[in-house]
Coordinates of C-alpha atoms in Angstrom, one line a residue:
M100 CA -31.8 -18.4 39.5
S101 CA -31.2 -18.2 35.9
I102 CA -30.2 -20.9 33.6
Q103 CA -26.9 -20.3 31.9
T104 CA -25.8 -22.3 28.9
H105 CA -22.2 -22.3 28.0
H106 CA -21.2 -23.5 24.5
A107 CA -17.6 -24.5 24.3
H108 CA -16.3 -23.4 20.9
R109 CA -12.8 -24.6 21.6
A110 CA -10.7 -26.0 18.9
S111 CA -8.7 -29.1 19.7
V112 CA -4.9 -28.9 20.0
G113 CA -4.7 -31.1 17.0
K114 CA -6.4 -28.5 14.9
Y115 CA -3.9 -25.8 16.0
I116 CA -1.0 -28.1 15.3
T117 CA -2.3 -28.9 11.8
G118 CA -2.8 -25.2 11.1
F119 CA 0.7 -24.4 12.4
I120 CA 2.3 -27.1 10.3
L121 CA 0.5 -26.0 7.1
S122 CA 1.4 -22.4 7.8
V123 CA 5.1 -23.3 8.2
I124 CA 5.1 -25.4 5.1
L125 CA 3.4 -22.7 2.9
T126 CA 5.8 -20.1 4.3
L127 CA 8.9 -22.2 3.6
V128 CA 7.7 -23.1 0.1
A129 CA 7.3 -19.4 -0.8
F130 CA 10.6 -18.4 0.9
L131 CA 12.7 -21.2 -0.4
S132 CA 11.4 -20.9 -3.9
V133 CA 12.7 -17.3 -4.1
M134 CA 15.9 -17.7 -2.0
L135 CA 17.1 -20.9 -3.6
H136 CA 16.3 -19.7 -7.1
W137 CA 13.8 -22.6 -7.8
I138 CA 11.7 -20.3 -10.0
D139 CA 14.4 -18.2 -11.7
G140 CA 13.6 -19.6 -15.1
W141 CA 9.9 -18.6 -14.8
S142 CA 8.4 -15.5 -16.2
I143 CA 7.6 -12.7 -13.8
S144 CA 3.9 -13.2 -14.2
A145 CA 4.3 -17.0 -13.3
K146 CA 6.4 -16.1 -10.2
V147 CA 3.8 -13.6 -9.1
L148 CA 1.0 -16.0 -9.7
L149 CA 2.7 -18.7 -7.7
L150 CA 3.4 -16.4 -4.7
L151 CA -0.2 -15.0 -4.8
C152 CA -1.6 -18.5 -4.8
L153 CA 0.5 -19.5 -1.8
A154 CA -0.6 -16.3 -0.1
I155 CA -4.2 -17.0 -0.7
I156 CA -3.8 -20.6 0.6
Q157 CA -2.0 -19.2 3.6
M158 CA -4.8 -16.8 4.4
T159 CA -7.4 -19.6 4.1
V160 CA -5.4 -21.7 6.5
Q161 CA -5.2 -18.8 9.0
I162 CA -9.0 -18.2 8.7
I163 CA -9.9 -21.8 9.1
F164 CA -7.5 -23.0 11.7
F165 CA -6.8 -19.9 13.8
L166 CA -9.5 -17.3 13.4
H167 CA -12.4 -19.8 13.6
L168 CA -14.6 -17.7 11.3
N169 CA -16.5 -20.8 10.2
E170 CA -17.5 -21.9 13.7
G171 CA -20.1 -20.7 16.1
P172 CA -23.5 -19.2 15.9
D173 CA -22.4 -16.2 13.9
A174 CA -20.4 -18.1 11.3
N175 CA -22.4 -16.9 8.3
W176 CA -22.2 -13.3 9.4
N177 CA -18.4 -13.7 10.0
I178 CA -17.8 -15.2 6.5
G179 CA -20.1 -12.6 4.9
T180 CA -18.4 -9.7 6.6
M181 CA -15.0 -11.1 5.6
W182 CA -16.1 -11.3 1.9
I183 CA -17.3 -7.7 2.0
A184 CA -14.0 -6.6 3.4
I185 CA -12.1 -8.5 0.7
V186 CA -14.2 -7.0 -2.0
C187 CA -13.7 -3.5 -0.6
V188 CA -9.9 -4.0 -0.5
F189 CA -9.8 -5.3 -4.1
I190 CA -11.9 -2.3 -5.2
I191 CA -9.4 0.1 -3.5
I192 CA -6.4 -1.7 -4.9
A193 CA -7.8 -1.9 -8.5
G194 CA -8.8 1.8 -8.4
T195 CA -5.4 2.8 -7.1
W196 CA -3.7 0.7 -9.8
K197 CA -5.9 2.1 -12.6
T198 CA -5.2 5.7 -11.3
M199 CA -1.5 5.2 -11.3
Q200 CA -1.5 3.7 -14.8
Y201 CA -3.5 6.7 -16.0
L202 CA -1.1 9.1 -14.4
N203 CA 1.9 7.2 -15.7
Y204 CA 0.4 7.3 -19.2
N205 CA -0.2 11.0 -19.1
M206 CA 3.0 12.0 -17.3
M207 CA 5.4 9.9 -19.3
G208 CA 4.4 10.9 -22.8
G209 CA 2.2 7.9 -23.6
S210 CA -0.7 10.1 -24.7
G211 CA 1.3 11.8 -27.5
R212 CA 0.6 15.3 -26.1
V213 CA 4.2 15.9 -24.9
T214 CA 6.0 18.2 -27.3
H215 CA 9.7 18.6 -27.5
S216 CA 11.0 22.2 -27.3
E217 CA 13.8 23.3 -29.6
V218 CA 15.0 25.7 -26.9
I219 CA 17.3 24.4 -24.2
Y220 CA 16.8 26.1 -20.8
Y221 CA 19.9 25.9 -18.7
P222 CA 19.3 25.7 -14.9
T223 CA 20.2 28.8 -13.0
S224 CA 21.1 28.8 -9.3
I225 CA 18.5 29.9 -6.9
S226 CA 20.6 32.6 -5.4
E227 CA 20.9 34.4 -8.8
E228 CA 17.1 34.3 -9.2
V229 CA 16.6 35.6 -5.6
E230 CA 19.1 38.4 -6.1
N231 CA 17.5 39.6 -9.3
S232 CA 13.9 39.4 -7.9
V233 CA 14.5 41.3 -4.6
P234 CA 13.6 45.0 -4.9
E235 CA 15.9 47.7 -3.6
I236 CA 15.0 48.9 -0.1
D237 CA 14.9 52.6 0.7
K238 CA 17.5 52.9 3.5
S239 CA 16.0 56.0 4.9
I240 CA 13.0 54.0 6.0
I241 CA 15.2 51.6 8.0
D242 CA 17.3 54.2 9.8
G243 CA 14.3 56.4 10.7
S244 CA 15.6 59.6 9.2
T245 CA 12.4 60.3 7.5
L246 CA 10.2 59.9 10.5
I247 CA 8.2 62.9 11.6
S248 CA 8.7 63.7 15.2
P249 CA 5.7 64.8 17.2
E250 CA 5.6 68.4 18.3

């Protein structure tokens, strides 16, 4: 017979209830601050900062109370992997943000390279362009009158 050891890594019901109550409170604070116009007089950056802080606290509560990443024999690996994932996500978000700013700068005339033409081009309908660009078809090819019959 082999010896089996079982480690119970079970969280208590109290820990789940605490996590649930904290999650509900954080969600209600974020929701009610927007819906009841508690932060209307704030600048946009202050509003975003408040909501981001509440979201980060909410993620921390979820990680500690529900995902149990800080418990068990692989706790250090779990936390390290989570940080690597967070860094990768922020690199992707920052790169996308920077790319979009660069594109917006170049496309919307911020670079100073956009010149204004003195000529105004009026739009034409697509059907006029298609009619003018289609070559005439030799009707004798279609009806077969020029075909050579085998002898």
